Backbone as a ProteinNet text record, in pm:
[ID]
protein_1_A
[PRIMARY]
XXXXXXXXXXXXXXXXXXXXXXXXXXXXXXXXXXXXXXXXXXXXXXXXXXXXXXXXXXXXXXXXXXXXXXXXXXXXXXXXXXXXXXXXXXXXXXXXXXXXXXXXXXXXXXXXXXXXXXXXXXXXXXXXXXXXXXXXXXXXXXXXXXXXXXXXXXXXXXXXXXXXXXXXXXXXXXXXXXXXXXXXXXXXXXXXXXXXXXXXXXXXXXXXXXXXXXXXXXXXXXXXXXXXXXXXXXXXXXXXXXX
[TERTIARY]
-24964	-25056.9	-24923.9	-24992.7	-24875.5	-24946.9	-24865.7	-24925.9	-24874.7	-24972.8	-24938.7	-24901.1	-24776.5	-24735.9	-24767.9	-24826.5	-24868.2	-24984.2	-25025.4	-25107.4	-25244.2	-25352.4	-25469.8	-25476.3	-25471.7	-25476.7	-25597.2	-25687.1	-25816.2	-25822	-25756.4	-25764.4	-25655.2	-25571.3	-25474.5	-25362.7	-25388.7	-25287.3	-25182.6	-25050.3	-24936.1	-24883	-24902.5	-24832.5	-24887.1	-25045.9	-25101.1	-25139	-25155	-25198.7	-25336.3	-25418.7	-25560.1	-25581.5	-25486.8	-25511.4	-25435.3	-25417.1	-25373.1	-25436.2	-25384.3	-25440.9	-25400.2	-25485.8	-25445.9	-25503.2	-25382.9	-25408.7	-25364.4	-25473.9	-25444.8	-25392.8	-25268.7	-25170.1	-25156.2	-25227.6	-25198.4	-25251.9	-25163.4	-25212.8	-25320.5	-25325.8	-25428.1	-25534.5	-25676.1	-25783.7	-25808.3	-25786	-25801.7	-25922.4	-26051.4	-26176.3	-26194.1	-26171.1	-26184	-26092.2	-25964.2	-25848.4	-25806.8	-25828.6	-25805.4	-25694	-25604.5	-25523.5	-25568.7	-25525.5	-25595.8	-25516.6	-25610.6	-25569.4	-25556.2	-25451.9	-25433.7	-25500.4	-25485.9	-25540.9	-25682.6	-25754.6	-25875.4	-25950.4	-25878.2	-25923.9	-25914	-25823.3	-25814.7	-25913.9	-25945.5	-26070.8	-26204.2	-26200	-26339.2	-26340.7	-26243.4	-26257.9	-26272.3	-26206.7	-26252.4	-26384.2	-26424.3	-26592.5	-26657.5	-26624.4	-26720.5	-26722.3	-26587.6	-26587.5	-26638.3	-26656.2	-26720	-26856.5	-26921	-27054.7	-27092.2	-27018	-27050.7	-27049.3	-26923.4	-26931.9	-27073.5	-27086.8	-27244.7	-27345.2	-27359.6	-27471.5	-27490.6	-27354.5	-27351.5	-27398.4	-27354.5	-27386.7	-27534.8	-27589.3	-27756.1	-27821.2	-27757.9	-27824.8	-27804.1	-27702.1	-27694.8	-27776.6	-27805.1	-27893.2	-28026.1	-28058.1	-28193.5	-28223.4	-28112.7	-28154.1	-28165.2	-28123.8	-28160.5	-28325.2	-28380.3	-28504.9	-28536.4	-28666	-28714.9	-28770.4	-28741.3	-28788.6	-28915.5	-29016.3	-29173.7	-29149.9	-29237.7	-29255.5	-29318.9	-29284.9	-29378.7	-29510.5	-29588.3	-29723.1	-29775	-29857	-29871.1	-29906.7	-29998.2	-30054.6	-29966.1	-29852.9	-29734.4	-29664.1	-29646.5	-29572.2	-29668.2	-29785.3	-29863.9	-29886.6	-29869.9	-29863.3	-29751.9	-29621.2	-29507.4	-29499.3	-29550.5	-29545.4	-29641.9	-29764.5	-29863.9	-29792.7	-29685.6	-29657.3	-29510.3	-29463.8	-29350.4	-29419.2	-29530.7	-29606.7	-29681.5	-29720.2	-29769	-29662.9	-29535.9	-29415.8	-29388.3	-29395.1	-29371.9	-29479.8	-29590.1	-29708.7	-29680.1	-29652	-29665.8	-29522.7	-29421.5	-29302.3	-29350.3	-29412.1	-29444	-29549.2	-29624.7	-29712.4	-29640.6	-29535	-29458.8	-29389.5	-29312.7	-29267.3	-29343.2	-29473.4	-29561.4	-29617.7	-29638	-29646.5	-29556.8	-29417.8	-29307.2	-29295.1	-29321.6	-29338.4	-29438.4	-29543.2	-29674.1	-29648.1	-29568.2	-29534.5	-29424.1	-29329.6	-29236.1	-29275.4	-29366.3	-29449.1	-29530.5	-29594.4	-29689.3	-29578.7	-29483.6	-29383.6	-29330.8	-29278.7	-29244.3	-29367.1	-29485.4	-29567.7	-29622.7	-29608.2	-29652.3	-29544.2	-29416.7	-29303.5	-29316.5	-29354	-29369.1	-29494.6	-29605.2	-29728.7	-29663.3	-29582.9	-29573.9	-29473.5	-29372	-29273.9	-29376.2	-29468.7	-29566.3	-29638.5	-29701.2	-29784.3	-29708.8	-29561.8	-29508.4	-29459.1	-29430	-29409.3	-29507.7	-29622.8	-29749.1	-29785.3	-29764.3	-29779.2	-29681.7	-29547	-29445.6	-29481.6	-29507.6	-29527.3	-29655.3	-29766.4	-29868.3	-29824.6	-29725.5	-29704.8	-29610.3	-29514.8	-29412.3	-29489.3	-29569.4	-29642.1	-29693.8	-29748.2	-29814	-29697.5	-29548.8	-29443	-29375.1	-29428	-29376.1	-29393.3	-29492.2	-29510.4	-29402.1	-29368.1	-29279.8	-29151.1	-29114.6	-28970.5	-28950	-29062.8	-29076.5	-29034.1	-29086.2	-29037.2	-28933.3	-28858.4	-28727.9	-28628.3	-28655.3	-28605.7	-28576.2	-28683.2	-28700.2	-28636.4	-28621.1	-28545.7	-28399.1	-28369.4	-28218.5	-28173.1	-28254.4	-28234.7	-28213.8	-28291.9	-28298.2	-28200.9	-28117.6	-28024.6	-28115.9	-28231.6	-28296.9	-28305.5	-28222.1	-28239.7	-28099.6	-28152.1	-28063.5	-28089.9	-28034.1	-28036.1	-28107	-28215.5	-28290.8	-28355.4	-28422.3	-28495.6	-28408.2	-28274.5	-28180.2	-28178.5	-28154.2	-28124.4	-28257.5	-28389.2	-28497.2	-28515.4	-28489.4	-28513.9	-28418.1	-28283.5	-28177.9	-28225.1	-28272.4	-28310.1	-28430	-28516.3	-28647.7	-28593.5	-28517.8	-28456.7	-28406.7	-28312.3	-28241.2	-28322.5	-28439.5	-28535.5	-28594.6	-28677.3	-28727.5	-28632.5	-28523.4	-28420.4	-28418.9	-28397.8	-28370.1	-28498.2	-28636.2	-28750.4	-28746.8	-28637.1	-28630.3	-28680.9	-28730.3	-28748.2	-28649.1	-28657.8	-28574.4	-28614.9	-28541.2	-28547.6	-28477.9	-28551.4	-28510.3	-28548.1	-28480.9	-28509.2	-28403	-28328.4	-28214.4	-28194	-28152.9	-28125.6	-28027	-28063.2	-27949.7	-28017	-28101.9	-28173.2	-28229.2	-28240.8	-28316.7	-28457.6	-28543.7	-28686.2	-28766.5	-28809.1	-28891.2	-29033.6	-29118.8	-29263.3	-29323.9	-29276.1	-29281.6	-29284.2	-29170.2	-29142.5	-29107.6	-29136.9	-29139.2	-29284.3	-29315.1	-29412.7	-29382.5	-29399.5	-29362	-29447.4	-29389.5	-29486.5	-29504.8	-29377.2	-29372.6	-29265.8	-29262.6	-29149.9	-29093.4	-28958.4	-28868.7	-28784.1	-28803.3	-28696.3	-28556.7	-28465	-28312.7	-28225.7	-28137.5	-28048.7	-27936.9	-27873.8	-27746.6	-27756.5	-27916.4	-27944.1	-28013.3	-27977.8	-28054	-28153.2	-28210.1	-28308	-28375.3	-28485.9	-28560.4	-28506.2	-28455.2	-28405.3	-28441.6	-28441.3	-28495.3	-28389.9	-28439	-28336.3	-28399.5	-28516.4	-28531.6	-28630.5	-28602	-28705.5	-28770.5	-28894.6	-28978	-29022	-29029.5	-29067.1	-29000	-28916.1	-28854	-28934.3	-28923.7	-28992.2	-28954.4	-29019.3	-29000.1	-29044.7	-28968.6	-29025.9	-28960.6	-29052.4	-29003.3	-28970.5	-28865.4	-28840.5	-28882.1	-28996.1	-29037	-29169.2	-29221	-29329.3	-29298.3	-29381.1	-29359.4	-29454.6	-29406.7	-29479.5	-29551.4	-29450	-29490.2	-29395	-29446.2	-29348.7	-29267.3	-29176.4	-29102.9	-29137.4	-29182.2	-29225.5	-29124.3	-29123	-29002.9	-29038.4	-28919	-28928.2	-28844.1	-28912.1	-28829.4	-28786.7	-28663	-28576.9	-28624.4	-28651.3	-28705.4	-28605.3	-28537.5	-28434.7	-28503.4	-28430.3	-28474.8	-28482.1	-28593.3	-28580.2	-28506.2	-28497	-28410.2	-28442.4	-28572.7	-28606	-28555.9	-28550	-28508.6	-28347	-28280.9	-28145.7	-28117.2	-28200.8	-28183.8	-28213.3	-28288.8	-28347.7	-28199.6	-28148.3	-28050.2	-27922.8	-27884.3	-27769.9	-27811.7	-27915.9	-27941.5	-27940.8	-27981.7	-27944.2	-27793.9	-27717.8	-27612.7	-27526.5	-27560.4	-27488.2	-27516.7	-27415.2	-27455.6	-27524	-27625.1	-27698.6	-27607.8	-27645.7	-27583	-27573.9	-27662.5	-27674.7	-27556.6	-27543.8	-27441.9	-27290.6	-27291.3	-27158.1	-27118.6	-27226.1	-27210.9	-27170.3	-27246.9	-27209.5	-27075	-27036.8	-26903	-26779	-26807.3	-26727.2	-26726.9	-26848.4	-26848.7	-26774.3	-26766.4	-26700.6	-26556.5
7805.3	7654.2	7577.9	7468.7	7350.5	7215.9	7137.4	6990.3	6923.7	6842.5	6774.9	6640.2	6586.7	6443.8	6371.4	6417.6	6351.7	6267.1	6154	6079.8	6137.4	6100.4	6151.5	6091.9	6175.5	6097.7	6011.8	6042.3	5963.7	5847.4	5805.5	5688.8	5563.2	5619	5535.7	5462.1	5494	5417.3	5512	5510.9	5598.6	5572.4	5462.9	5434.4	5470.3	5490.1	5522.7	5673.3	5759.9	5893.5	5871.1	5963.7	5955.2	6053.9	6155.7	6267	6381.2	6471.3	6621.6	6679.5	6779.9	6860.4	7011.9	7066.2	7218.1	7318.9	7407.4	7515	7644.4	7765.5	7879.5	7940.1	7970.6	8079.8	8222.8	8244.3	8352.6	8490.2	8572.1	8705.3	8782.9	8784.4	8869.3	8766.6	8798.5	8701	8739.6	8635.7	8654.4	8668.1	8692.8	8686.6	8831.9	8906.5	9034.9	9109.1	9065.1	9156.2	9237.5	9177.4	9247.1	9161.6	9232.8	9176	9064	8976.6	8864.4	8917.3	8886	8907.3	8777.6	8714	8590.3	8565.1	8673.1	8701.9	8679.4	8769.3	8783.2	8674.7	8568.1	8440.8	8336.4	8365.6	8275.6	8285.3	8413.3	8470.2	8416.9	8432.5	8380.7	8239	8166.7	8010.9	7971.3	8056.1	8035.1	8062.3	8168.5	8207.5	8083.7	8040.8	7931.2	7795.3	7767.4	7659.6	7681.8	7799.4	7818.9	7817.8	7874.8	7876.6	7705.3	7641.1	7487.1	7419.2	7454.2	7403.7	7437	7569	7603.9	7519.4	7504	7431.4	7295.9	7226.4	7105.4	7098.9	7189.9	7188.2	7208	7309.7	7329	7207.9	7113.3	6986.7	6900.7	6894.9	6789.3	6829.3	6959.8	6992	6975.9	6983.5	6966.9	6801.5	6720.7	6566.3	6521.5	6618.2	6572.5	6575.9	6459.9	6465	6550.9	6596.5	6685.5	6592.4	6627.3	6543.3	6624.9	6525.2	6586.8	6641.3	6721.5	6787.8	6685.6	6673	6572.3	6629	6548.2	6562.8	6626.9	6710.8	6751.9	6652	6551.9	6442.4	6346.2	6326.8	6249.4	6313.5	6410.6	6515.7	6498	6521.3	6525.2	6380.4	6274.7	6130	6107.7	6161.8	6141.7	6212.5	6327.3	6413.3	6334	6283.6	6226.2	6069.1	6021.2	5914.5	5904.9	6034	6084.2	6091.6	6181.8	6180.3	6074.4	5965	5853	5770.3	5763.1	5697.9	5756.8	5884.3	5973.5	5935.8	5930.2	5902.7	5737	5657.2	5526.1	5500	5564.9	5575.9	5611.5	5721.2	5776.4	5678.5	5608.8	5506.5	5410.3	5342.2	5235.9	5285.8	5401.5	5447.7	5438.6	5509.1	5501.3	5362	5258.4	5132.6	5064	5106.7	5048.9	5093.7	5239	5292	5248.1	5230	5183.9	5032.3	4940.7	4842.6	4803	4891.9	4885.5	4917.7	5050.9	5106.1	4951	4911.6	4788.8	4672.6	4627.9	4527.2	4571.6	4706.8	4737.3	4747.4	4779	4783	4640.6	4539.2	4406	4371.8	4386.1	4328.7	4397.6	4510.9	4588.6	4503.8	4487.6	4425.8	4284.8	4210.9	4076.7	4096.1	4169.7	4163	4201	4289.2	4355	4223.4	4159.2	4041.5	3938.4	3905.5	3795.8	3859	3997	4061.3	4019.6	4046.6	4046.5	3881.1	3793	3651.9	3608.7	3673.6	3614.1	3677.7	3820.3	3868.8	3792.4	3747.8	3663	3573.7	3499.8	3331.2	3354.6	3439.8	3471.9	3539.6	3625.5	3688.5	3601.7	3463.9	3379.1	3296	3309.3	3257.4	3341.7	3465.3	3562.6	3512.5	3469	3399.4	3283.6	3211.3	3099	3140.3	3270.4	3322	3387.9	3461.5	3504.4	3394.2	3274	3182.9	3122.3	3117.9	3112.2	3209.2	3308	3428	3414.5	3400	3388	3268.7	3160.4	3025.9	3070.5	3138.2	3174.1	3260.2	3342.8	3455	3366.9	3268.6	3180	3078.9	3065.3	2955.9	2816.9	2812.4	2669.2	2642	2709.5	2671.1	2573.4	2452.8	2330.6	2221.6	2128.4	2012.5	2011.8	1936	1950.3	2078.6	2133.7	2245.8	2363.2	2359.6	2441.2	2453.7	2316.6	2333.2	2350.3	2311.8	2349.8	2481.1	2561.5	2699.4	2783	2742.3	2810.5	2795.4	2675.5	2650.4	2723.6	2734.8	2835.1	2994.1	3015.6	3166.1	3187.6	3103.7	3133	3107.7	3011.7	3021.6	3145.2	3191.8	3312.5	3442.3	3427.5	3548.9	3545.5	3414.1	3401	3466.1	3462.4	3504.8	3656	3718.8	3875.1	3926.2	3849	3886.2	3949.8	4070.8	4152.3	4172.7	4130	4175.4	4311.7	4385.8	4517.5	4546.7	4651.1	4719.1	4655.8	4760.9	4746.1	4845.7	4827.7	4918.3	5021.1	5165.7	5259.1	5304.4	5235	5299.9	5426.8	5522	5641.7	5614.8	5661.6	5629.9	5688	5597.7	5625.3	5587.8	5674.4	5629.9	5542.4	5557.4	5499.1	5328.8	5307	5165	5115.9	5193.4	5170.4	5191.8	5114.5	5150.5	5202.5	5293.5	5324.9	5292.1	5212	5178	5259.8	5344.4	5434	5527.3	5625.2	5737	5762.3	5758.3	5777.8	5897.1	5999.4	6104.3	6035.7	6096.4	6010.1	6160.2	6182.4	6293.5	6247.6	6358.7	6338.5	6274.9	6307.4	6236.5	6372.8	6375.5	6499.9	6443.6	6311.7	6301.8	6169.4	6135.2	6030	5880.8	5811.5	5682.9	5548.7	5449.2	5320.3	5281.4	5267.6	5221.6	5082.9	5012.4	4882.6	4816.2	4718.2	4642.5	4530.4	4543.2	4450.7	4312.8	4380.2	4273.9	4353.5	4244.2	4277.7	4299.8	4417.1	4424.7	4362.9	4315.7	4248.6	4336.3	4333.2	4386.5	4298.7	4321.1	4266.4	4393.6	4417.3	4535.1	4665.6	4736.6	4854.2	4822.1	4695	4656	4636.6	4695.3	4646	4550.9	4418.2	4333.4	4341.3	4398.7	4401.6	4529.5	4641.9	4753.6	4679.8	4735.6	4720.8	4767.9	4694.2	4736.6	4777.4	4922.8	4962.2	5063.2	5084.2	5183.3	5299.9	5402.6	5533.3	5643.7	5673.4	5752.2	5904.4	5985.9	6138.8	6212.1	6297.5	6394.4	6476.1	6506.5	6577.8	6750.2	6820.4	6945.5	7046.1	7176.1	7270.4	7281.4	7261.2	7299.9	7219.3	7092.3	6975.6	7009.4	7032.2	7054.9	7157.2	7286	7416.8	7359.7	7269.3	7218.5	7141.5	7054.6	6991.8	7066.1	7171.6	7246.4	7334	7359.8	7452.5	7354.2	7256.5	7146.4	7121.7	7118.6	7084.1	7227.2	7324.1	7447.5	7488.5	7532.9	7557.5	7699.1	7725.2	7839.9	7957.5	8069.3	8204.8	8189.7	8155	8138.1	8040.4	7931	7868.8	7904.4	7970.8	8038.7	8153	8213.5	8326.5	8270.2	8174.6	8098.6	8084.9	7994	7949.4	8063.8	8187.2	8292.4	8338.1	8347.2	8383.2	8293.9	8166.1	8085.6	8110.4
4174	4168.1	4203.4	4265	4306.4	4320.9	4285.2	4307.5	4411.5	4474	4620.4	4571	4630.1	4608.3	4728.4	4830.3	4964.9	4909.1	4998.5	4988.7	5070.7	5066.7	5132.4	5264.2	5363.6	5510.2	5533.3	5481.8	5496.7	5442.7	5354	5278.9	5343.8	5435.1	5508.6	5416.5	5268.2	5197.2	5130.2	5186.9	5168.3	5029.5	4976	4861.8	4717.4	4740.7	4615.5	4626.8	4510.3	4507.3	4418.5	4507.5	4486.5	4372.8	4332.3	4225.6	4268.8	4178	4203.9	4292.6	4383	4480.6	4442.3	4381.9	4328	4442.9	4464.6	4553.9	4484.4	4515.5	4434.2	4531.1	4511.3	4575.6	4530.5	4441.3	4366	4461.5	4464	4559.7	4480.5	4351.5	4300.8	4249.1	4273.9	4216.2	4101.1	4010.5	3866.4	3812.3	3923.9	3875	3894.6	4045.1	4062.5	4039	4019.3	3997.2	4130.1	4234.1	4366.9	4453.6	4541	4607.6	4713.9	4737.6	4810.1	4954.5	5077.8	5201.8	5273.1	5284.5	5362.8	5488	5586.2	5734.2	5727.6	5642.5	5606.6	5601.5	5488.7	5449.2	5575.6	5642.3	5767	5867.8	5868.9	5979	5930.5	5798	5759.2	5759.4	5750.5	5759.4	5909	6011.3	6149.3	6189.7	6138.1	6161.5	6104.2	5993.9	5931.3	6024.9	6074.6	6139.7	6311.3	6332.3	6445.5	6431.6	6346	6289.5	6295.9	6234	6234.3	6362.7	6435.5	6567	6650.6	6632.9	6730.1	6672	6543.6	6488.7	6521.1	6520.3	6582	6751.5	6832.4	6973	6977.3	6904.9	6901.6	6859.4	6775.5	6701.1	6858.6	6917.8	7016.2	7135.3	7171	7265.1	7233.6	7127.2	7070.5	7081.4	7052.4	7066.9	7214.2	7301.5	7466.2	7488.4	7537.1	7559	7687	7675.9	7766.1	7900.4	8027.9	8161.3	8173.8	8203	8237.6	8371.6	8403.5	8532.2	8634.3	8755	8843.2	8859.6	8843.9	8880.6	9027.1	9066	9205.3	9283	9213.7	9294	9334.4	9258.7	9303.2	9432.8	9401.3	9522	9634.5	9663.8	9772.7	9807.1	9741.2	9804.7	9864.5	9802	9871.5	10008.5	10027.7	10130.7	10246.8	10204.7	10281.1	10344.3	10266.6	10306.9	10379.6	10377.1	10485	10607.2	10624.1	10754	10818.4	10729.9	10776.5	10830.5	10771.8	10862.1	10983.3	10979.1	11115.4	11189.6	11184.4	11258.9	11305.1	11229.8	11281.9	11366.5	11348.7	11422	11558.6	11580.1	11700.4	11772.4	11700.6	11762.6	11804.1	11770.7	11789.1	11913.8	11927.3	12044.1	12160.3	12143.9	12254.5	12319.7	12209.1	12253.5	12318.3	12279.8	12362.3	12494.2	12512.4	12636.3	12731	12670.2	12765.4	12802.4	12707.7	12750.6	12863.6	12853.4	12958.3	13093.6	13092.3	13218.1	13272	13197.1	13216.8	13271.9	13219.5	13271.6	13415.4	13426.5	13560.9	13688.5	13622.9	13690.5	13768.2	13676.1	13703.9	13785.3	13753.3	13858.3	14008.3	14008.7	14130.7	14199.1	14137.3	14212.4	14260.6	14157.7	14212.6	14322.7	14349	14455.9	14575.9	14565	14672.5	14727.8	14626.5	14653.4	14746.4	14700.4	14750.8	14893.7	14916.5	15029.7	15140.3	15097.1	15178.4	15220.2	15119	15164.4	15260.8	15237.4	15328.1	15468.5	15469.4	15600.7	15668.9	15595.6	15689.7	15736.2	15670	15716.9	15801.3	15801.6	15916.9	16029.5	16028	16129.5	16203	16174.7	16250.6	16351.9	16334.8	16380.1	16482.7	16490.9	16605.5	16737.8	16784.3	16919.2	16937.3	16825.1	16865.4	16867.9	16776.5	16803.9	16934.1	16988.1	17112.6	17224.5	17224	17316.6	17284.2	17180.5	17144.8	17220.2	17190	17259.3	17426.2	17474.4	17617.6	17677.5	17593.3	17645.9	17616.8	17525.8	17518.8	17648.5	17660.5	17778	17895.3	17938.2	18043	18062.9	17971.6	17915.1	17927.6	17864	17842.7	17692.3	17623.1	17460.9	17458.7	17477.2	17470.3	17405.8	17370.8	17303.6	17175.5	17136.5	17036.4	17001.7	17104.7	17104	17065.9	17088.1	17030.3	16896.1	16851.8	16691.7	16617.5	16657.9	16599.6	16604.5	16720.3	16730.9	16638.1	16632.9	16542.2	16402.2	16368	16223	16193.8	16274.9	16246.2	16231.1	16318.3	16301.4	16165.1	16123	16005.7	15892	15868.2	15790.9	15754.6	15889.4	15873.4	15836.1	15870.5	15823.1	15669.4	15619	15464.1	15387.2	15458.4	15400.7	15410.7	15481.4	15477.9	15617.4	15737.8	15858.6	15898.5	15986.4	16063.3	16218.8	16308.3	16418.4	16473.4	16529.1	16583.1	16731.4	16791.7	16901.3	17033.4	17006.3	17138.4	17240.2	17341.8	17435.3	17390.1	17417.5	17339.9	17207.3	17168	17032.5	17038.4	16938.2	16970.6	16944	17021.7	17012.6	16873.4	16824.4	16686.4	16695.9	16700.1	16722.6	16595.4	16482.2	16377.6	16403.7	16454.7	16492.8	16609.2	16724.7	16863.4	16929.8	17013.7	17100.2	17242.1	17285.5	17416.2	17506.8	17623.9	17729.6	17843.2	17849	17966.3	17944.7	17999.6	17973.4	18110.1	18119.9	18230.3	18231.2	18320.3	18288.4	18332.2	18232.2	18245.6	18223.7	18337.7	18298.3	18197.4	18148	18065.9	17930.8	17890.8	17744.7	17660.9	17530.9	17464.6	17379.4	17379.2	17293.9	17362.3	17322.9	17393.5	17320.4	17430.6	17420.2	17466.5	17392.7	17458.9	17552.4	17687.9	17795	17843.7	17781.4	17810.9	17706.2	17687.9	17563.5	17627.9	17621.6	17695.3	17570.6	17435	17356.2	17209.6	17150.6	17022.5	16893.3	16809.2	16708.9	16575.4	16474.8	16350	16238.5	16118	15997.9	15874.8	15747.5	15650.1	15549	15504.3	15418.9	15501.8	15430	15480.1	15582.5	15577.8	15652.8	15769.8	15881.9	16018.8	16043.5	16081.3	16157.6	16273	16368.8	16504.4	16558.2	16628.9	16687.8	16804.2	16809.7	16943.8	17062.9	17169.1	17290.5	17400.3	17412.3	17497.7	17613.5	17699.3	17799.5	17745.9	17759.4	17693.8	17785.1	17755.6	17856.9	17809.9	17890.8	17850.9	17909.7	17827.8	17866.7	17980.6	18079.2	18195	18154.5	18174	18154.1	18239.4	18181.8	18244.9	18388.6	18440.8	18571.8	18672.8	18618.4	18693.3	18701	18621.4	18603.1	18706.5	18706.9	18798.6	18927.7	18981.2	19102.5	19182.1	19082	19133.2	19131.9	19073.7	19082.5	19220.2	19225	19351.5	19486.6	19476	19586.8	19626.4	19500.3	19516.9	19584.7	19556.4	19603.9	19751.1	19840.8	19984.9	19988	20087.7	20097.3	20152.7	20156.8	20184.5	20339.1	20400.1	20560.6	20619.6	20549.2	20573.3	20572.5	20473.1	20435.2	20532.4	20568.9	20645	20784.9	20818	20969.7	20976.6	20873.7	20852.6	20867.4	20808.9	20809.5	20951.7	21044.5	21149.4	21242.8	21234.2	21310.3	21279.6
[MASK]
+++++++++++++++++++++++++++++++++++++++++++++++++++++++++++++++++++++++++++++++++++++++++++++++++++++++++++++++++++++++++++++++++++++++++++++++++++++++++++++++++++++++++++++++++++++++++++++++++++++++++++++++++++++++++++++++++++++++++++++++++++

């Protein structure tokens, strides 16, 4: 048996002694008369402490509140809400696409209407432009008439009017009006050889086709006939040899 002179650590007062502490260090238990085993005693104390700790952990686990399960109605409502969001998003995308197509269609129609109106107005001026062209060809476009004619040509050019049809162009029945066909040697395709009246167009719209004379490539028979005419006959060659 021993007396402890140290103070109790829980009091925090090192100067005062709270009383004697008695420890029984005898190897023989006075009650049973058996020899005490210090290691077994420590193991028992450790088991007791583990049991206390497990009890405390179980108590803490029991203190955690249980989370109730989510009702099926709430889950179904959430799924329906997600599907509704997807549906509304697709509707918005579809409306945007339709509006974009509508805007493009309106712009295209506006351009077409403007082109038709311009073509109608400019088409009425084609005879005047023909007179200006003939006066220029005969050197009669002089003085004030020349200034007015050039101003008119510049105005219709700004509106998109284009003059076409030149000698040497390849004949195109979509934009040319053939007045006559003339066989022409040494050409491989139908070609404009003379322009009686120029053509006019605005964009892809033909206001008036060009009226032209078309050169037609000569066939193989004509070429063969010309070659035969140029070559000397056999009788002539024989006569020359005899002489």
